[in-house]
C-alpha positions as a Python dict, from the first residue, in 0.01 Angstrom:
ca = {
    (1, 'M'): (0, 0, 0),
    (2, 'R'): (371, 49, 78),
    (3, 'I'): (561, -281, 21),
    (4, 'L'): (912, -354, 75),
    (5, 'H'): (1044, -646, -150),
    (6, 'I'): (1336, -824, -21),
    (7, 'D'): (1504, -1081, -275),
    (8, 'N'): (1804, -1118, -495),
    (9, 'H'): (1744, -840, -743),
    (10, 'Q'): (2078, -933, -944),
    (11, 'Q'): (2199, -574, -974),
    (12, 'R'): (2543, -679, -1006),
    (13, 'K'): (2447, -896, -1312),
    (14, 'Y'): (2425, -572, -1495),
    (15, 'G'): (2144, -700, -1711),
    (16, 'H'): (2298, -1026, -1792),
    (17, 'I'): (2049, -1243, -1612),
    (18, 'R'): (1683, -1089, -1679),
    (19, 'V'): (1453, -1395, -1646),
    (20, 'S'): (1351, -1398, -1278),
    (21, 'W'): (1039, -1479, -1086),
    (22, 'A'): (1142, -1223, -823),
    (23, 'L'): (1165, -963, -1085),
    (24, 'K'): (830, -1069, -1221),
    (25, 'L'): (682, -1026, -881),
    (26, 'Y'): (830, -690, -832),
    (27, 'T'): (693, -549, -1156),
    (28, 'G'): (347, -720, -1077),
    (29, 'L'): (347, -531, -752),
    (30, 'I'): (395, -200, -925),
    (31, 'R'): (139, -280, -1196),
    (32, 'A'): (-112, -371, -922),
    (33, 'G'): (-66, -15, -794),
    (34, 'H'): (165, -51, -494),
    (35, 'N'): (439, 153, -376),
    (36, 'V'): (727, -84, -396),
    (37, 'L'): (1078, -52, -261),
    (38, 'A'): (1329, -343, -349),
    (39, 'F'): (1588, -438, -123),
    (40, 'S'): (1854, -687, -278),
    (41, 'D'): (2025, -856, 17),
    (42, 'R'): (2312, -999, -174),
    (43, 'D'): (2390, -674, -382),
    (44, 'V'): (2391, -479, -37),
    (45, 'A'): (2622, -728, 126),
    (46, 'A'): (2864, -696, -144),
    (47, 'F'): (2855, -324, -138),
    (48, 'E'): (2902, -305, 238),
    (49, 'A'): (3156, -585, 283),
    (50, 'P'): (3522, -524, 295),
    (51, 'L'): (3682, -597, -49),
    (52, 'G'): (3327, -673, -177),
    (53, 'I'): (3333, -1027, -21),
    (54, 'R'): (2973, -1096, 29),
    (55, 'E'): (2974, -1300, 341),
    (56, 'L'): (3168, -1030, 526),
    (57, 'G'): (2865, -810, 476),
    (58, 'K'): (2591, -1017, 625),
    (59, 'K'): (2580, -851, 955),
    (60, 'K'): (2569, -506, 800),
    (61, 'T'): (2297, -613, 558),
    (62, 'N'): (2074, -707, 835),
    (63, 'L'): (2119, -377, 1011),
    (64, 'R'): (2062, -184, 664),
    (65, 'L'): (1727, -373, 637),
    (66, 'L'): (1633, -259, 981),
    (67, 'Q'): (1733, 98, 868),
    (68, 'T'): (1527, 62, 545),
    (69, 'V'): (1219, -38, 739),
    (70, 'E'): (1240, 242, 969),
    (71, 'A'): (1284, 486, 679),
    (72, 'F'): (1026, 345, 435),
    (73, 'E'): (753, 231, 694),
    (74, 'P'): (612, -76, 481),
    (75, 'E'): (281, -198, 548),
    (76, 'L'): (383, -538, 398),
    (77, 'I'): (723, -702, 366),
    (78, 'I'): (744, -970, 91),
    (79, 'F'): (1059, -1166, 120),
    (80, 'G'): (1182, -1449, -118),
    (81, 'H'): (1546, -1614, -142),
    (82, 'C'): (1726, -1384, 91),
    (83, 'D'): (1949, -1621, 280),
    (84, 'L'): (2147, -1346, 420),
    (85, 'I'): (1863, -1205, 622),
    (86, 'E'): (1836, -1388, 945),
    (87, 'N'): (1516, -1490, 1109),
    (88, 'S'): (1614, -1289, 1427),
    (89, 'T'): (1610, -972, 1200),
    (90, 'F'): (1231, -1034, 1088),
    (91, 'A'): (1167, -1116, 1450),
    (92, 'E'): (1314, -744, 1539),
    (93, 'I'): (1117, -597, 1252),
    (94, 'R'): (803, -760, 1411),
    (95, 'R'): (890, -630, 1756),
    (96, 'R'): (950, -284, 1643),
    (97, 'H'): (666, -258, 1388),
    (98, 'P'): (394, -510, 1500),
    (99, 'D'): (158, -411, 1235),
    (100, 'I'): (376, -489, 954),
    (101, 'V'): (254, -818, 766),
    (102, 'L'): (552, -1054, 675),
    (103, 'A'): (501, -1276, 365),
    (104, 'A'): (772, -1523, 258),
    (105, 'C'): (790, -1667, -94),
    (106, 'N'): (991, -1975, -201),
    (107, 'N'): (1015, -2083, -573),
    (108, 'D'): (1242, -2384, -535),
    (109, 'P'): (1154, -2758, -512),
    (110, 'L'): (1058, -2953, -189),
    (111, 'F'): (1274, -3247, -298),
    (112, 'V'): (1598, -3049, -229),
    (113, 'P'): (1626, -3089, 149),
    (114, 'R'): (1807, -2746, 212),
    (115, 'N'): (1506, -2573, 43),
    (116, 'A'): (1257, -2761, 242),
    (117, 'A'): (1448, -2673, 567),
    (118, 'N'): (1463, -2302, 465),
    (119, 'I'): (1076, -2300, 408),
    (120, 'D'): (1030, -2470, 740),
    (121, 'A'): (1257, -2201, 931),
    (122, 'R'): (1076, -1900, 745),
    (123, 'C'): (734, -2052, 847),
    (124, 'E'): (837, -1959, 1196),
    (125, 'V'): (869, -1587, 1152),
    (126, 'A'): (626, -1515, 844),
    (127, 'D'): (254, -1439, 864),
    (128, 'A'): (201, -1629, 512),
    (129, 'M'): (424, -1861, 329),
    (130, 'F'): (382, -1892, -51),
    (131, 'V'): (547, -2197, -228),
    (132, 'S'): (552, -2305, -593),
    (133, 'T'): (446, -2676, -507),
    (134, 'G'): (75, -2745, -470),
    (135, 'P'): (-116, -2715, -146),
    (136, 'E'): (-124, -3097, -81),
    (137, 'A'): (242, -3110, -24),
    (138, 'L'): (249, -2822, 214),
    (139, 'D'): (117, -2999, 519),
    (140, 'I'): (480, -3076, 634),
    (141, 'F'): (500, -2719, 719),
    (142, 'A'): (170, -2671, 910),
    (143, 'G'): (144, -2584, 1268),
    (144, 'K'): (372, -2292, 1260),
    (145, 'R'): (301, -1915, 1248),
    (146, 'A'): (258, -1886, 877),
    (147, 'S'): (-44, -1974, 676),
    (148, 'L'): (29, -2190, 355),
    (149, 'W'): (-41, -2084, 11),
    (150, 'H'): (51, -2199, -338),
    (151, 'M'): (183, -1967, -593),
    (152, 'P'): (235, -2039, -973),
    (153, 'N'): (505, -1922, -1214),
    (154, 'P'): (348, -1620, -1391),
    (155, 'V'): (420, -1443, -1719),
    (156, 'D'): (507, -1091, -1753),
    (157, 'P'): (373, -943, -2075),
    (158, 'S'): (675, -710, -2114),
    (159, 'I'): (929, -1001, -2086),
    (160, 'D'): (734, -1306, -2228),
    (161, 'S'): (648, -1091, -2548),
    (162, 'A'): (727, -1339, -2823),
    (163, 'D'): (456, -1565, -2978),
    (164, 'T'): (597, -1835, -3180),
    (165, 'S'): (263, -2000, -3173),
    (166, 'R'): (158, -1786, -3483),
    (167, 'L'): (481, -1912, -3684),
    (168, 'P'): (440, -2224, -3916),
    (169, 'T'): (715, -2478, -3909),
    (170, 'D'): (870, -2353, -4229),
    (171, 'D'): (925, -1988, -4114),
    (172, 'P'): (1271, -1896, -4098),
    (173, 'A'): (1242, -1742, -3774),
    (174, 'L'): (1199, -2091, -3615),
    (175, 'E'): (1547, -2210, -3553),
    (176, 'A'): (1465, -2508, -3296),
    (177, 'D'): (1179, -2741, -3326),
    (178, 'L'): (1200, -2835, -2970),
    (179, 'L'): (1403, -2668, -2682),
    (180, 'F'): (1524, -2766, -2334),
    (181, 'C'): (1738, -2547, -2121),
    (182, 'S'): (1892, -2662, -1811),
    (183, 'K'): (2222, -2657, -1626),
    (184, 'S'): (2133, -2842, -1301),
    (185, 'Q'): (2248, -3199, -1240),
    (186, 'Q'): (2168, -3244, -881),
    (187, 'H'): (1881, -3452, -745),
    (188, 'T'): (1779, -3564, -1104),
    (189, 'Q'): (1812, -3828, -1388),
    (190, 'R'): (1643, -3640, -1657),
    (191, 'G'): (1955, -3616, -1865),
    (192, 'Q'): (1893, -3971, -1967),
    (193, 'L'): (1545, -3886, -2090),
    (194, 'V'): (1679, -3610, -2284),
    (195, 'S'): (1955, -3818, -2432),
    (196, 'N'): (1711, -4099, -2538),
    (197, 'L'): (1471, -3862, -2673),
    (198, 'Q'): (1752, -3703, -2895),
    (199, 'N'): (1830, -4037, -3019),
    (200, 'S'): (1495, -4126, -3110),
    (201, 'L'): (1414, -3822, -3318),
    (202, 'P'): (1441, -3840, -3710),
    (203, 'E'): (1726, -3681, -3896),
    (204, 'G'): (1688, -3314, -3935),
    (205, 'F'): (1485, -3257, -3630),
    (206, 'R'): (1626, -2956, -3422),
    (207, 'F'): (1627, -3029, -3067),
    (208, 'H'): (1819, -2764, -2899),
    (209, 'T'): (1964, -2838, -2540),
    (210, 'P'): (2158, -2539, -2412),
    (211, 'G'): (2331, -2606, -2085),
    (212, 'M'): (2358, -2994, -2140),
    (213, 'F'): (2598, -3213, -2295),
    (214, 'D'): (2881, -2961, -2275),
    (215, 'Q'): (2684, -2694, -2438),
    (216, 'P'): (2706, -2325, -2283),
    (217, 'T'): (2409, -2223, -2070),
    (218, 'L'): (2209, -1932, -2218),
    (219, 'W'): (2133, -1627, -2005),
    (220, 'G'): (1964, -1267, -2050),
    (221, 'R'): (1916, -1181, -2405),
    (222, 'D'): (2053, -1486, -2550),
    (223, 'Y'): (1785, -1688, -2352),
    (224, 'E'): (1508, -1462, -2464),
    (225, 'R'): (1610, -1483, -2823),
    (226, 'K'): (1623, -1860, -2810),
    (227, 'L'): (1274, -1885, -2678),
    (228, 'A'): (1150, -1627, -2956),
    (229, 'H'): (1292, -1873, -3215),
    (230, 'S'): (1168, -2213, -3095),
    (231, 'K'): (858, -2392, -3180),
    (232, 'M'): (816, -2634, -2906),
    (233, 'G'): (954, -2674, -2544),
    (234, 'L'): (1008, -2946, -2304),
    (235, 'N'): (943, -2886, -1934),
    (236, 'L'): (1144, -3136, -1737),
    (237, 'N'): (1175, -3078, -1375),
    (238, 'R'): (1459, -3246, -1180),
    (239, 'Q'): (1202, -3471, -1012),
    (240, 'E'): (815, -3503, -1106),
    (241, 'G'): (529, -3613, -910),
    (242, 'Y'): (479, -3288, -707),
    (243, 'Q'): (136, -3131, -740),
    (244, 'W'): (154, -2808, -937),
    (245, 'Y'): (538, -2788, -926),
    (246, 'S'): (732, -2681, -1208),
    (247, 'S'): (1044, -2479, -1256),
    (248, 'A'): (990, -2116, -1400),
    (249, 'R'): (1066, -2249, -1761),
    (250, 'I'): (688, -2355, -1796),
    (251, 'A'): (561, -1982, -1796),
    (252, 'Q'): (876, -1867, -1994),
    (253, 'M'): (802, -2121, -2267),
    (254, 'A'): (416, -2109, -2256),
    (255, 'G'): (429, -1723, -2234),
    (256, 'N'): (639, -1683, -2548),
    (257, 'G'): (396, -1920, -2755),
    (258, 'L'): (597, -2256, -2756),
    (259, 'L'): (410, -2575, -2733),
    (260, 'V'): (482, -2717, -2393),
    (261, 'F'): (525, -3076, -2312),
    (262, 'T'): (511, -3144, -1939),
    (263, 'H'): (490, -3451, -1715),
    (264, 'A'): (113, -3550, -1612),
    (265, 'A'): (226, -3636, -1259),
    (266, 'A'): (226, -3257, -1181),
    (267, 'R'): (-163, -3245, -1252),
    (268, 'F'): (-171, -2899, -1402),
    (269, 'D'): (-494, -3031, -1568),
    (270, 'E'): (-662, -2944, -1231),
    (271, 'F'): (-657, -2579, -1318),
    (272, 'M'): (-536, -2567, -1683),
    (273, 'P'): (-798, -2583, -1970),
    (274, 'S'): (-783, -2868, -2221),
    (275, 'E'): (-567, -2820, -2531),
    (276, 'T'): (-318, -2624, -2378),
    (277, 'L'): (-21, -2787, -2210),
    (278, 'V'): (71, -3132, -2359),
    (279, 'Y'): (90, -3417, -2089),
    (280, 'F'): (305, -3721, -2102),
    (281, 'R'): (334, -3997, -1860),
    (282, 'D'): (658, -4192, -1978),
    (283, 'E'): (937, -4173, -2223),
    (284, 'S'): (754, -4354, -2494),
    (285, 'E'): (458, -4128, -2484),
    (286, 'L'): (678, -3828, -2491),
    (287, 'Q'): (831, -3938, -2820),
    (288, 'Q'): (505, -4021, -2952),
    (289, 'L'): (374, -3699, -2860),
    (290, 'V'): (654, -3489, -2991),
    (291, 'A'): (637, -3653, -3333),
    (292, 'E'): (272, -3608, -3351),
    (293, 'F'): (262, -3222, -3283),
    (294, 'H'): (573, -3160, -3498),
    (295, 'C'): (398, -3301, -3800),
    (296, 'D'): (62, -3128, -3727),
    (297, 'D'): (127, -2771, -3744),
    (298, 'A'): (-231, -2645, -3716),
    (299, 'K'): (-280, -2861, -3398),
    (300, 'R'): (57, -2753, -3244),
    (301, 'Q'): (-35, -2381, -3333),
    (302, 'H'): (-395, -2408, -3177),
    (303, 'W'): (-274, -2565, -2843),
    (304, 'A'): (33, -2314, -2806),
    (305, 'S'): (-185, -2022, -2876),
    (306, 'N'): (-459, -2154, -2631),
    (307, 'C'): (-184, -2201, -2362),
    (308, 'R'): (-19, -1864, -2418),
    (309, 'A'): (-353, -1688, -2407),
    (310, 'F'): (-450, -1839, -2079),
    (311, 'F'): (-116, -1768, -1915),
    (312, 'H'): (-135, -1402, -2027),
    (313, 'R'): (-491, -1361, -1897),
    (314, 'E'): (-497, -1578, -1584),
    (315, 'I'): (-146, -1645, -1466),
    (316, 'N'): (8, -1296, -1519),
    (317, 'N'): (235, -1128, -1284),
    (318, 'T'): (-18, -854, -1184),
    (319, 'L'): (-272, -1099, -1082),
    (320, 'Y'): (10, -1312, -920),
    (321, 'A'): (129, -1008, -717),
    (322, 'Q'): (-213, -906, -613),
    (323, 'Y'): (-307, -1254, -504),
    (324, 'I'): (12, -1251, -281),
    (325, 'V'): (-82, -931, -130),
    (326, 'E'): (-453, -1017, -64),
    (327, 'A'): (-382, -1373, 71),
    (328, 'A'): (-105, -1225, 301),
    (329, 'T'): (-296, -960, 449),
    (330, 'E'): (-611, -1171, 462),
    (331, 'V'): (-846, -948, 252),
    (332, 'P'): (-1107, -1100, 5),
    (333, 'F'): (-979, -1196, -322),
    (334, 'T'): (-1045, -958, -590),
    (335, 'H'): (-1030, -1215, -875),
    (336, 'D'): (-1095, -1570, -914),
    (337, 'Y'): (-757, -1689, -915),
    (338, 'V'): (-741, -2035, -1090),
    (339, 'W'): (-478, -2181, -871),
    (340, 'A'): (-642, -2038, -533),
    (341, 'P'): (-833, -2267, -295),
    (342, 'R'): (-1201, -2320, -394),
}
């Protein structure tokens, strides 16, 4: 199938930022056997704009997208976080090419008002909308053109290639006992939990928190190296309690073999096997579990290995991409996707 994939493909980052769910979707579509063309709205806008000022290139970018559709003749258009592309442009694509299926993807949380508004608007023009929050929370977008689907955060075997679950605690390759990377301070109070956890840990425990407490944020190869040298990971979202919602870090950590602690309120146990993710309900329980797994290497390695294997087998980006294609085009599923409706 010919697929046009519209998103921020970060071409102007020149390799500095490499971990991206959009990139994983793009490579997954190719691995699934599709002919895929990438259209990076932000990069096109900067290229087309006077003096490289992106906002001045918005109108030209929408015209270039129409031109690309005419030339490539896609059967399916998958578009993600491409705010420079207007709904009117997608409506024009539909007018000119009524057989093209339009699938929208949104990997941001619903508790951010602007993001929920973006999903609502895209549901007016898309045939299918894929959101990283679970299906129970998507009813607020019902009644518009788009059918509503959950999509998980996938691993990519070529990116999430480390396996720290194989390493014992005393292995010199392990530089961090627990890792939490974050830079966002809006819509959250998780910084207090991280601070309290840090104060509760015994002397000598290596809790690394890049991006917090005035530490520099890690990107690209620096972030990949940090994952490859960490024993356990903390998956804290800005807000908890949304079914199946997590930031992309859950796949980044699990896929590289870190033992992952995540809040029970997201209810990942509804499709994740036992002895994979470690669930906590409050700060006290998190402290207890971190200490328990830190001191029991065999248990930590067993759970982390199970989790990594499950993500790579059942939540990899090839299956993820093919699921989006099949759901959007309304063909029978070719795989029993663990997150799909039963």
